[in-house]
Coordinates of C-alpha atoms in Angstrom, one line a residue:
X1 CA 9.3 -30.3 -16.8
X2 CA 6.0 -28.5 -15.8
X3 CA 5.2 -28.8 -19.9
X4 CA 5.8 -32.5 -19.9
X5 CA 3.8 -33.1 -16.8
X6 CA 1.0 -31.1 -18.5
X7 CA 1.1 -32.9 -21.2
X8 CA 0.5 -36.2 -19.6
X9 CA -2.9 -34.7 -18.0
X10 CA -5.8 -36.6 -20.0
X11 CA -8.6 -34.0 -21.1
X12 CA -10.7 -35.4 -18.8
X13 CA -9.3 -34.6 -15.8
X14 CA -8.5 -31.7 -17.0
X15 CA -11.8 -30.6 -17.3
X16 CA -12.6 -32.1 -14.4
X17 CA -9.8 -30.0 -12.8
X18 CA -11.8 -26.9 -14.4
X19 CA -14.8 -28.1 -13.4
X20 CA -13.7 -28.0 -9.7
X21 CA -12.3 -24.7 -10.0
X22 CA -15.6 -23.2 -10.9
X23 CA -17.4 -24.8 -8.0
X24 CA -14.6 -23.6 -5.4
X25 CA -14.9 -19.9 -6.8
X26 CA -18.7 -19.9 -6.6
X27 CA -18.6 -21.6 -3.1
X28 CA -16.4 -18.7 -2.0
X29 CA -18.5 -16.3 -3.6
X30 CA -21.8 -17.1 -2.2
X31 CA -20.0 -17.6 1.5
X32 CA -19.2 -13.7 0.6
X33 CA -23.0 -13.3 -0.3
X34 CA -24.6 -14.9 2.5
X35 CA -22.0 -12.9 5.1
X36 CA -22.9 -9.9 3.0
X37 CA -26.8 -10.4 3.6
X38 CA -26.1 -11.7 6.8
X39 CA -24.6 -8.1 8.0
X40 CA -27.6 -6.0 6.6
X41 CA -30.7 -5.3 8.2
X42 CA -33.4 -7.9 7.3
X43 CA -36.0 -6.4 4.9
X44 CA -39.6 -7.3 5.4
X45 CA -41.0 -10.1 3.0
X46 CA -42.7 -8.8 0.2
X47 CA -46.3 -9.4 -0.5
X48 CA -47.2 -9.4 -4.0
X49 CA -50.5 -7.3 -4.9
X50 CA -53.8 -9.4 -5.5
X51 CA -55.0 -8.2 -8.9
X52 CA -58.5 -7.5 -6.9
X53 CA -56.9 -4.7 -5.4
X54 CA -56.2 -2.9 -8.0
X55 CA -57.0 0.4 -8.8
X56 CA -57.8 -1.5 -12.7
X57 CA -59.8 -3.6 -11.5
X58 CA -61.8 -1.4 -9.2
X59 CA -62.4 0.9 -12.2
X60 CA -64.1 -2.0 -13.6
X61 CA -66.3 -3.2 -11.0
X62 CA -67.2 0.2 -10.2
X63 CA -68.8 0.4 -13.8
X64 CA -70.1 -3.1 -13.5
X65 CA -72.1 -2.5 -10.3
X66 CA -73.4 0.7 -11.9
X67 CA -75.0 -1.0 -15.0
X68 CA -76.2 -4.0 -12.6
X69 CA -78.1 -1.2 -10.5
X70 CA -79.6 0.2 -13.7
X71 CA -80.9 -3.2 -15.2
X72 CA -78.5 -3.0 -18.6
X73 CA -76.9 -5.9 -19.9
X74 CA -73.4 -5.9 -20.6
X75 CA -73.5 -4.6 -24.7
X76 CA -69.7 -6.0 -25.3
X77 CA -68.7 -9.6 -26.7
X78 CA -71.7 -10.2 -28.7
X79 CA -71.2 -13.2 -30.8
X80 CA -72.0 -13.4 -34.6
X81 CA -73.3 -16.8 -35.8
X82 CA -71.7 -15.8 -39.3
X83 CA -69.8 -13.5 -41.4
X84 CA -71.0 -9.8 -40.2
X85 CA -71.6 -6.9 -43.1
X86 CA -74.7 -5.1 -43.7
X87 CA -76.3 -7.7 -41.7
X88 CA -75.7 -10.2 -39.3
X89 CA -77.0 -13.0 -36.9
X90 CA -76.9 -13.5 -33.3
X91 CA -78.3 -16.1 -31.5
X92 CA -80.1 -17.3 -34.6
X93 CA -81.9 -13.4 -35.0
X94 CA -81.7 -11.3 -38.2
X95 CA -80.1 -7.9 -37.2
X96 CA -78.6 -4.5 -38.9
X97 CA -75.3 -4.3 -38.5
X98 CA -73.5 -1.1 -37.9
X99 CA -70.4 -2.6 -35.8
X100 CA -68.2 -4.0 -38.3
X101 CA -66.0 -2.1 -40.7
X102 CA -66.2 -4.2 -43.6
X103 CA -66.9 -0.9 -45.7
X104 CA -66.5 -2.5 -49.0
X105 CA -68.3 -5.7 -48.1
X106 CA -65.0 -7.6 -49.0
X107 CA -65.2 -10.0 -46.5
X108 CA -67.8 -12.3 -48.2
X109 CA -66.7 -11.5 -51.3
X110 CA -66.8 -14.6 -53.4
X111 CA -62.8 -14.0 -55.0
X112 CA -61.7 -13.8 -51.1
X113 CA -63.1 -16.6 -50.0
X114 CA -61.8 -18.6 -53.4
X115 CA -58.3 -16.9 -53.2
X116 CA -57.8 -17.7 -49.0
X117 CA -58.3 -21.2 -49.9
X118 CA -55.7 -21.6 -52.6
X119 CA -53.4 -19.9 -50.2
X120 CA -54.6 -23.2 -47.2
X121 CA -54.3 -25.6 -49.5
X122 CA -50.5 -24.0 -50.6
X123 CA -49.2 -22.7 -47.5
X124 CA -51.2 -23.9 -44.1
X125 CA -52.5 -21.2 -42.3
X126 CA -49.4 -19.7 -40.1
X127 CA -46.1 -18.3 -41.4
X128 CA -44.8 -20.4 -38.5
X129 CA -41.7 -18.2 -37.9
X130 CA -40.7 -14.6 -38.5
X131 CA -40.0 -13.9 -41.9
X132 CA -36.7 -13.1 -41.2
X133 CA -36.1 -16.8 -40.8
X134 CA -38.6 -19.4 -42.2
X135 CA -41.3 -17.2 -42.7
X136 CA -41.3 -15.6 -45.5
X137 CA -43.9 -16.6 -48.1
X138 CA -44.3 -14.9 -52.3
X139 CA -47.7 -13.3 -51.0
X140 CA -45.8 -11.1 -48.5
X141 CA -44.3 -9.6 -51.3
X142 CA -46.7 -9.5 -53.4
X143 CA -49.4 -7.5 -50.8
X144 CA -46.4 -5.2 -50.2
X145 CA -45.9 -4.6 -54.3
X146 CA -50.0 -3.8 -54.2
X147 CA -49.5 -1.5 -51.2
X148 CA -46.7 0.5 -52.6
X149 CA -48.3 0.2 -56.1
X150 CA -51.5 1.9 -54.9
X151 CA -49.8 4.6 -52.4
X152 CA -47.2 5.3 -55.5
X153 CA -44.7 5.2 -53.2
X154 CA -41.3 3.2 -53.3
X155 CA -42.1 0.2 -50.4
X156 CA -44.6 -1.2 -47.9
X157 CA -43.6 -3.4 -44.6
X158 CA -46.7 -5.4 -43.4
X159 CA -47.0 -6.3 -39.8
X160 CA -49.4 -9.3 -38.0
X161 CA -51.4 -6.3 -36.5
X162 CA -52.6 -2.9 -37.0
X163 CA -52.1 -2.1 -33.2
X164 CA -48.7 -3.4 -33.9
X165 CA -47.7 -1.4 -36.4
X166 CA -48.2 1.7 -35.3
X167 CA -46.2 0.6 -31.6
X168 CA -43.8 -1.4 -33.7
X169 CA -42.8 1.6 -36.3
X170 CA -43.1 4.8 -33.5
X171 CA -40.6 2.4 -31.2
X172 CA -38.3 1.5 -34.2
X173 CA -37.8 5.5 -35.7
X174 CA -37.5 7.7 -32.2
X175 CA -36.2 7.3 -29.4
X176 CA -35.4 9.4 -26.0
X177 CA -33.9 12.6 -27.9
X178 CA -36.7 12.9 -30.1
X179 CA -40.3 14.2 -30.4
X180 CA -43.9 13.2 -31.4
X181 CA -46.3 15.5 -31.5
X182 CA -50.0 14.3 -32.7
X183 CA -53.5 15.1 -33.2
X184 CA -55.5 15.0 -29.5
X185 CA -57.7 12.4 -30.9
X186 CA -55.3 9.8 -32.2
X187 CA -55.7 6.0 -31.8
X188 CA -54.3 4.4 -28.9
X189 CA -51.6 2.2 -30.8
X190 CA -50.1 5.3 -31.7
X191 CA -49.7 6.8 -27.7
X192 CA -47.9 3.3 -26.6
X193 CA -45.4 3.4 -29.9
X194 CA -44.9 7.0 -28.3
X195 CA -44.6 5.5 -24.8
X196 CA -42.4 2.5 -26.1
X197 CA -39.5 5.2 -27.7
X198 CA -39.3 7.4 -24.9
X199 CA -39.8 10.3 -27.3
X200 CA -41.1 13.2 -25.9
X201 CA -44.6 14.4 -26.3
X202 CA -46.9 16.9 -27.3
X203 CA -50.4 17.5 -28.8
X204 CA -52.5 19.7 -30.0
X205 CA -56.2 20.5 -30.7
X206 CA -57.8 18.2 -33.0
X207 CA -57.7 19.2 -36.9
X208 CA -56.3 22.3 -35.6
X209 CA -52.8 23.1 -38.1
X210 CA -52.9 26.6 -36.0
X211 CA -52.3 24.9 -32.8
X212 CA -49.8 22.5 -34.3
X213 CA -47.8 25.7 -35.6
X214 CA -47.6 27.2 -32.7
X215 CA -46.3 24.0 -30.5
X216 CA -43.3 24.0 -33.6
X217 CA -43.0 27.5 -32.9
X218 CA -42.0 27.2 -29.4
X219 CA -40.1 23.8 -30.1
X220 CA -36.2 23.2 -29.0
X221 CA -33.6 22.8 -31.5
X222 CA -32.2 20.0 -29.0
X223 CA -34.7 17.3 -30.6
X224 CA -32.9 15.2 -33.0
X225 CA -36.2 14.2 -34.8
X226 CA -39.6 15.4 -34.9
X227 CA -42.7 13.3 -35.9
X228 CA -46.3 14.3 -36.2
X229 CA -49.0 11.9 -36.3
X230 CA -52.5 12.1 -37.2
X231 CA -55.5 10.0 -39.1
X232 CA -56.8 10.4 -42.6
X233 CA -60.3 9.6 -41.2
X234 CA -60.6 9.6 -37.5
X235 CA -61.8 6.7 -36.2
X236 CA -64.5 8.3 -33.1
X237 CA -65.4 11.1 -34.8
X238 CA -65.5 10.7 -38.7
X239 CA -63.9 13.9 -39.8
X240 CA -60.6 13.9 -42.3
X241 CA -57.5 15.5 -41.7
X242 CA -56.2 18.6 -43.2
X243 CA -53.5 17.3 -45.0
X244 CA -53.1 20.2 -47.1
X245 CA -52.2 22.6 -44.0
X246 CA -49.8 19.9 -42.6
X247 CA -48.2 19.5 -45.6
X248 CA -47.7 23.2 -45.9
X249 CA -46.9 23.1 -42.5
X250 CA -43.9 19.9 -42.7
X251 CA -42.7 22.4 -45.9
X252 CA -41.5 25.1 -43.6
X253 CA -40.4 23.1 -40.2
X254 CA -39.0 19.9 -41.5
X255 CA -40.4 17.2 -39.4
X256 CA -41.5 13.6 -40.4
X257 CA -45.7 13.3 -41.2
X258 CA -47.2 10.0 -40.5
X259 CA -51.6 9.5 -41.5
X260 CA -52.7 6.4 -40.6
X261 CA -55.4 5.3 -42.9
X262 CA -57.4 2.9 -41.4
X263 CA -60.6 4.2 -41.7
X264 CA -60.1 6.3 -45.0
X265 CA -58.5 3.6 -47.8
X266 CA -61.6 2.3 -49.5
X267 CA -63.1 5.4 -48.4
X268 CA -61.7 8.4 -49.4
X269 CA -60.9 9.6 -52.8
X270 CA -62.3 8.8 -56.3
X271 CA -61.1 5.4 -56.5
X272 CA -61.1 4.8 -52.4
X273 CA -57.2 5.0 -52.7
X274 CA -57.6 7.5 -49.7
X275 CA -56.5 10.8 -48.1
X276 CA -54.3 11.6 -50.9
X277 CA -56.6 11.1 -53.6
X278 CA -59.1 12.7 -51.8
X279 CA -57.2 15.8 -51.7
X280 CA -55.4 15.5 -54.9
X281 CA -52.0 15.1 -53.5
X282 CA -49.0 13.2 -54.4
X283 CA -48.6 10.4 -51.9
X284 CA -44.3 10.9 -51.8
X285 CA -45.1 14.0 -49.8
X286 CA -46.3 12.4 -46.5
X287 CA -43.1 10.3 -45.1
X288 CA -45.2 7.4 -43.5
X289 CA -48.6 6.0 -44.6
X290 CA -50.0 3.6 -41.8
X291 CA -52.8 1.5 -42.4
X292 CA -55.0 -1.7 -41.5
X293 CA -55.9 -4.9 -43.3
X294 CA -59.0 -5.6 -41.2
X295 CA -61.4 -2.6 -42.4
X296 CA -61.4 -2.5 -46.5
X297 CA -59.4 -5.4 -47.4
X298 CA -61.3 -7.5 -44.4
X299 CA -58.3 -9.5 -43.6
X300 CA -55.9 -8.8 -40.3
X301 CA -52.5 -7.2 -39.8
X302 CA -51.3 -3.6 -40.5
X303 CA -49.2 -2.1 -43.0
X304 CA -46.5 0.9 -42.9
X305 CA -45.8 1.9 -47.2
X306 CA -42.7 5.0 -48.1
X307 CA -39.3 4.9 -49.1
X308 CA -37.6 2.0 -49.5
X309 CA -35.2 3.2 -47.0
X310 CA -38.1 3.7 -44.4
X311 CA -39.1 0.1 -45.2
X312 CA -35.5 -1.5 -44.9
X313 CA -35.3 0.3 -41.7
X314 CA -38.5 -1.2 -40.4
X315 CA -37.6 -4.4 -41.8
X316 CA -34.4 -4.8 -40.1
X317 CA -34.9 -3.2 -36.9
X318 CA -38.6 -2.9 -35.9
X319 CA -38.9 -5.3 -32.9
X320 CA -42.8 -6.1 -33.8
X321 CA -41.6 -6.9 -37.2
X322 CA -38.4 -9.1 -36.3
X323 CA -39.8 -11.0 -33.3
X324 CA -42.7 -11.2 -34.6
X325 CA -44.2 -14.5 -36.9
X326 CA -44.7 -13.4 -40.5
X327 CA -48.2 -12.8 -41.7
X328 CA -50.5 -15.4 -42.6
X329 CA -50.3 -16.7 -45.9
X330 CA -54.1 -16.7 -46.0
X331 CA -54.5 -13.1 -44.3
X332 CA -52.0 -11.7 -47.2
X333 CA -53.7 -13.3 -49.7
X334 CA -56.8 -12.3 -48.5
X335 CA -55.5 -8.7 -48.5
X336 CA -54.3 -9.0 -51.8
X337 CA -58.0 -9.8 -53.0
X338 CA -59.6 -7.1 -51.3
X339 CA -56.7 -4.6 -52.8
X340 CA -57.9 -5.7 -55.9
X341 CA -61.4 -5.3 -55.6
X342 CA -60.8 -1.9 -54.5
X343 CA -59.2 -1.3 -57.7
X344 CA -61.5 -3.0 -60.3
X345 CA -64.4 -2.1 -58.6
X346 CA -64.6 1.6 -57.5
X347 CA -68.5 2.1 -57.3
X348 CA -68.3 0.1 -54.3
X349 CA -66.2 2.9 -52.9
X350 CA -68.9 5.7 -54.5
X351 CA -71.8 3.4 -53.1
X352 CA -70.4 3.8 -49.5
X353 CA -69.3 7.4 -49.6
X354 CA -73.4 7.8 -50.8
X355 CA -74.7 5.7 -48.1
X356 CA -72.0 7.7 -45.7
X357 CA -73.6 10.8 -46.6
X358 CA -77.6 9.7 -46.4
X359 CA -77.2 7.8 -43.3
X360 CA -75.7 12.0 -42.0
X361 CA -78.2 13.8 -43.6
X362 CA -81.2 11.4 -42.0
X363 CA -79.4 11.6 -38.4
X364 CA -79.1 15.6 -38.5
X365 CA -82.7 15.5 -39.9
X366 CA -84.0 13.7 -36.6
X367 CA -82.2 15.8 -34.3
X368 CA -79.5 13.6 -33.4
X369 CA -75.9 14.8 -32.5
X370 CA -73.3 13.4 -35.4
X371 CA -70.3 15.9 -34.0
X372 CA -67.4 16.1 -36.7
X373 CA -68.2 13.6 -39.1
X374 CA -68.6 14.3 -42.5
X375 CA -70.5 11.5 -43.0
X376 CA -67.8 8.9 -44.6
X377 CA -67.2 5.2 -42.9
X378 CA -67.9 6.3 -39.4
X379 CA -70.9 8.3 -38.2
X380 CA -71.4 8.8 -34.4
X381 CA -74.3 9.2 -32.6
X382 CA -72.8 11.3 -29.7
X383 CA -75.0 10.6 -26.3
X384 CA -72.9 12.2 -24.1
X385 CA -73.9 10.1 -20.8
X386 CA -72.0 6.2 -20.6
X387 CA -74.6 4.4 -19.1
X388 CA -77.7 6.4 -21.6
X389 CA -74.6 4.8 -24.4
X390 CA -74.7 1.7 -23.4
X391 CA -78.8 1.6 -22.7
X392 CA -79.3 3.0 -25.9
X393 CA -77.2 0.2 -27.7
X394 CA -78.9 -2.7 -26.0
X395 CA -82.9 -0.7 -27.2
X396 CA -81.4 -0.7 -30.9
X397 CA -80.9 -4.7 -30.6
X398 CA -83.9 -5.4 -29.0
X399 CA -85.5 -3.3 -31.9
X400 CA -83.2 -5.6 -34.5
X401 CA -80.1 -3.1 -35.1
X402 CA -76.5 -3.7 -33.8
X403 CA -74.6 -0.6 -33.2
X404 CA -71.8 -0.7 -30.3
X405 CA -71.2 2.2 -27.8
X406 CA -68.2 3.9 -26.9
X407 CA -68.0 5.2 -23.2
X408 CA -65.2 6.3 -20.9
X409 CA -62.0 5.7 -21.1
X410 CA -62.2 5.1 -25.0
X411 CA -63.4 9.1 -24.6
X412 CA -63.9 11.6 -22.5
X413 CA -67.2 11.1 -19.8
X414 CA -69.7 13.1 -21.3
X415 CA -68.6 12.4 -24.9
X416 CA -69.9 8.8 -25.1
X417 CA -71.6 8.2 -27.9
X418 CA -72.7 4.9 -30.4
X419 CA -70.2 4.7 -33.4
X420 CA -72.3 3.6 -36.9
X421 CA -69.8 2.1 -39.5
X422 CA -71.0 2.5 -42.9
X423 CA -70.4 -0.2 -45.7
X424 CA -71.5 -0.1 -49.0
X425 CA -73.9 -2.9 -49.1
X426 CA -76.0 -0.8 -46.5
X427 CA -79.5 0.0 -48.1
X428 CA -81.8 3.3 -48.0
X429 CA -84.0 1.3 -46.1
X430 CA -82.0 -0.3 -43.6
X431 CA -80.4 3.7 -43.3
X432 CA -83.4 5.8 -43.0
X433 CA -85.2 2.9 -40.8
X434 CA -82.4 3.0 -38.3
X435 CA -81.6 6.1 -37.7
X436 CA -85.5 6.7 -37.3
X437 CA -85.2 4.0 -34.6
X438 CA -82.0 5.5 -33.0
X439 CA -83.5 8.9 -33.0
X440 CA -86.8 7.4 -31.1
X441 CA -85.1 5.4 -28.4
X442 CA -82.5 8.6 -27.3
X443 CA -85.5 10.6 -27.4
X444 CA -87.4 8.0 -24.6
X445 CA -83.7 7.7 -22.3
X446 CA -83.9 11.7 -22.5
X447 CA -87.3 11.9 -21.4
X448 CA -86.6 9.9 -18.9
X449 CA -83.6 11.1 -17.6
X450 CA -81.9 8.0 -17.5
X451 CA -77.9 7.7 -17.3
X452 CA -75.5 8.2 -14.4
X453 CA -77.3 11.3 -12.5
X454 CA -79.9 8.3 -11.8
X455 CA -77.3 5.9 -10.0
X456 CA -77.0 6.0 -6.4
X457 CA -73.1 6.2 -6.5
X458 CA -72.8 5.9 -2.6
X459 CA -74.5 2.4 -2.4
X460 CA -72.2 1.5 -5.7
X461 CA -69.2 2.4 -3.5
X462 CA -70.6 0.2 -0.6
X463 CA -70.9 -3.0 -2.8
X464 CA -67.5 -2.6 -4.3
X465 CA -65.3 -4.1 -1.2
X466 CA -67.8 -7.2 -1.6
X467 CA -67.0 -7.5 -5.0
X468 CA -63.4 -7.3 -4.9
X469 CA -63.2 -9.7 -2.1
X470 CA -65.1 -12.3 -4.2
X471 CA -62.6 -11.3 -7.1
X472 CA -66.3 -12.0 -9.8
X473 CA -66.0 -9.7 -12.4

């Protein structure tokens, strides 16, 4: 009888029935809620932080004020009224240009240019999804055939950033149970991969394969993996990583080796194919290669080339490569242009490495303080004071050379310093003119003292709370 009367129900009321169901059981449940809250002690209302009260944003008005007191113009965001390479223009001027890495002058490049807009007039400019879904385009897989072909190595995965590669891979590979250990200088991409696995982490002295022995040395056997990072060329300071040592080094205690080679392919090596070449070493023997697009092949995005199973893995589970929107079809096909170039054209790589090395000579001629470098795509002028830095950055432009400082936090306070990149289309001139210039205005900021010794830090203090009141930056 009950089956019968069931049957006669129409399946509208009965999900109306349901329907009413739900709304009884959540009634009851909130009346348990309320009565719940109603018996605890009332919290006070919380006040959500202004963003002018941060300890963030004081760091930045503190620095702001300081270069106000000292009459120096902010030296960041300047705009480029074109394509910047050995030259540039700003604000209709003529200037030298030291702050772009377009080492092999790629970016203008005539085959680029023709080659991006064959890949508009195919494919638009976005990959409008992630390539897992709509995205995927032929010139994805073609870059990554070029990457793995020049690497000799089995696959590449390429990401829509360089930043994002190196967070996306180091979050995808380790997790809480493992450990990264890496060079003291490495790029900041690689600390928040770190930061995103909740691997634990260690580092040791820069270039230093000693140092990095002994931290293996003392290492627990609890750590399911072990990964050690470091850069072929290091981006601040210009010197090349003993991959040799490490190698010997990953020989005897097993762990993975990742060199990110943003600064040294182009660079580095014979035919610019980079750290490996350069040191006659076959590429299978480091795990992960990590590099950038936007510095020899003058496009955008990052790239991770190895095993094929290192690249399925990456494909398949690397958040910034799943979530993520595919590449550019122009930005790969730009790449692929620039990878190219690179190969039929290797004096382009020899005529940097020569400019690399006069532009060091001239600077340790006139006194000036190169640090590490070995005078390949990056040559730092190390000042040591911030504000000297930034000073000295806005004399060069006045004098018609465009050279960008790096102060604290980028590195330590007392290491700032202005960071020359080196391209191929520099010439001897334009190298021994500048430096001459560099060396000149330092010499005049030194002689006068000026830097942070000559701010009144007390009265920078006593502006501040104005300032963060008005919330201007």
């Amino acid at each position: 009888m009950t089956q019968d009367a069931n049957d006669d129900v129409s399946p509208g009321d009965k999900k109306s029935s349901l329907l009413e169901q739900m709304r009884r059981a959540n009634e009851s449940s909130g009346r348990n809620r309320a009565e719940r809250l109603n018996r605890q002690p009332q919290q006070p209302v919380r006040q959500a932080q202004r963003f002018e009260d941060l300890p963030e944003y004081k760091r930045v008005m503190t620095q702001k004020i300081a270069g106000e007191m000292a009459g120096i113009a902010n030296p960041f965001y300047r705009s480029h009224d074109i394509a910047a390479g050995a030259t540039t223009r700003m604000g209709g001027r003529e200037f030298i240009n030291f702050a772009s890495y377009d080492y092999l002058a790629t970016n203008t490049d005539p085959l680029v240019a023709a080659r991006a807009k064959e890949a508009i007039d195919r494919f638009g400019i976005s990959a409008s999804a992630s390539r897992l879904v709509a995205g995927e385009r032929p010139v994805h897989v073609e870059l990554e055939q070029e990457l793995a072909k020049l690497y000799g190595v089995d696959a590449a995965v390429c990401f829509v950033s360089g930043y994002l590669t190196n967070v996306a891979t180091i979050g995808c590979l380790l997790g809480p149970q493992d450990l990264v250990i890496h060079d003291e200088f490495i790029h900041n991409s690689a600390l928040a991969g770190i930061k995103l696995s909740g691997a634990a982490r260690r580092l040791f002295k820069h270039n230093d394969a000693e140092n990095l022995e002994t931290i293996l040395k003392t290492l627990s056997s609890d750590f399911r993996r072990i990964l050690v990072v470091v850069e072929g060329v290091y981006s601040m300071d210009g010197d090349v990583a003993d991959l040799p040592a490490l190698l010997e080094l990953k020989a005897r205690y097993g762990f993975w080796l990742m060199v990110d080679e943003a600064h040294a392919l182009g660079i580095l090596g014979k035919n610019g194919r980079g750290t490996f070449e350069h040191f006659g070493i076959d590429a299978r023997d480091v795990d992960i290669w990590m590099g950038t697009l936007s510095k020899t092949t003058s496009s955008c995005g990052g790239y991770i080339a190895g095993s094929s199973a290192l690249a399925d893995i990456l494909k398949a589970e690397a958040g910034g490569f799943v979530y993520s929107v595919g590449l550019a079809p122009v930005l790969a096909t730009a790449a692929i242009a620039g990878l190219q170039i690179l190969e039929s054209e290797p004096d382009r790589a020899a005529r940097l490495r020569r400019n690399g090395g006069l532009f060091l000579q001239c600077a340790r001629a006139a006194g000036l303080d190169t640090g590490l470098s070995l005078g390949f795509s990056v040559v730092p002028v190390i000042v040591g004071d911030s504000l000297r830095a930034v000073q000295l950055s806005n004399d060069l432009l006045s004098e018609g050379i465009n050279v960008l400082p790096i102060i604290h936090p980028a590195v330590p306070e007392g290491m700032a310093r202005l960071r020359f990149f080196i391209t191929c289309n520099h010439t001897e001139e334009q190298i021994r003119h500048s430096v001459a210039v560099t060396a000149r205005k330092l010499k005049d900021l030194q002689d006068r003292n000026f830097g942070l010794g000559s701010i009144d830090m007390d009265k920078v203090m006593q502006l501040l709370p104005t300032r963060q009141a008005s919330g201007k930056a």
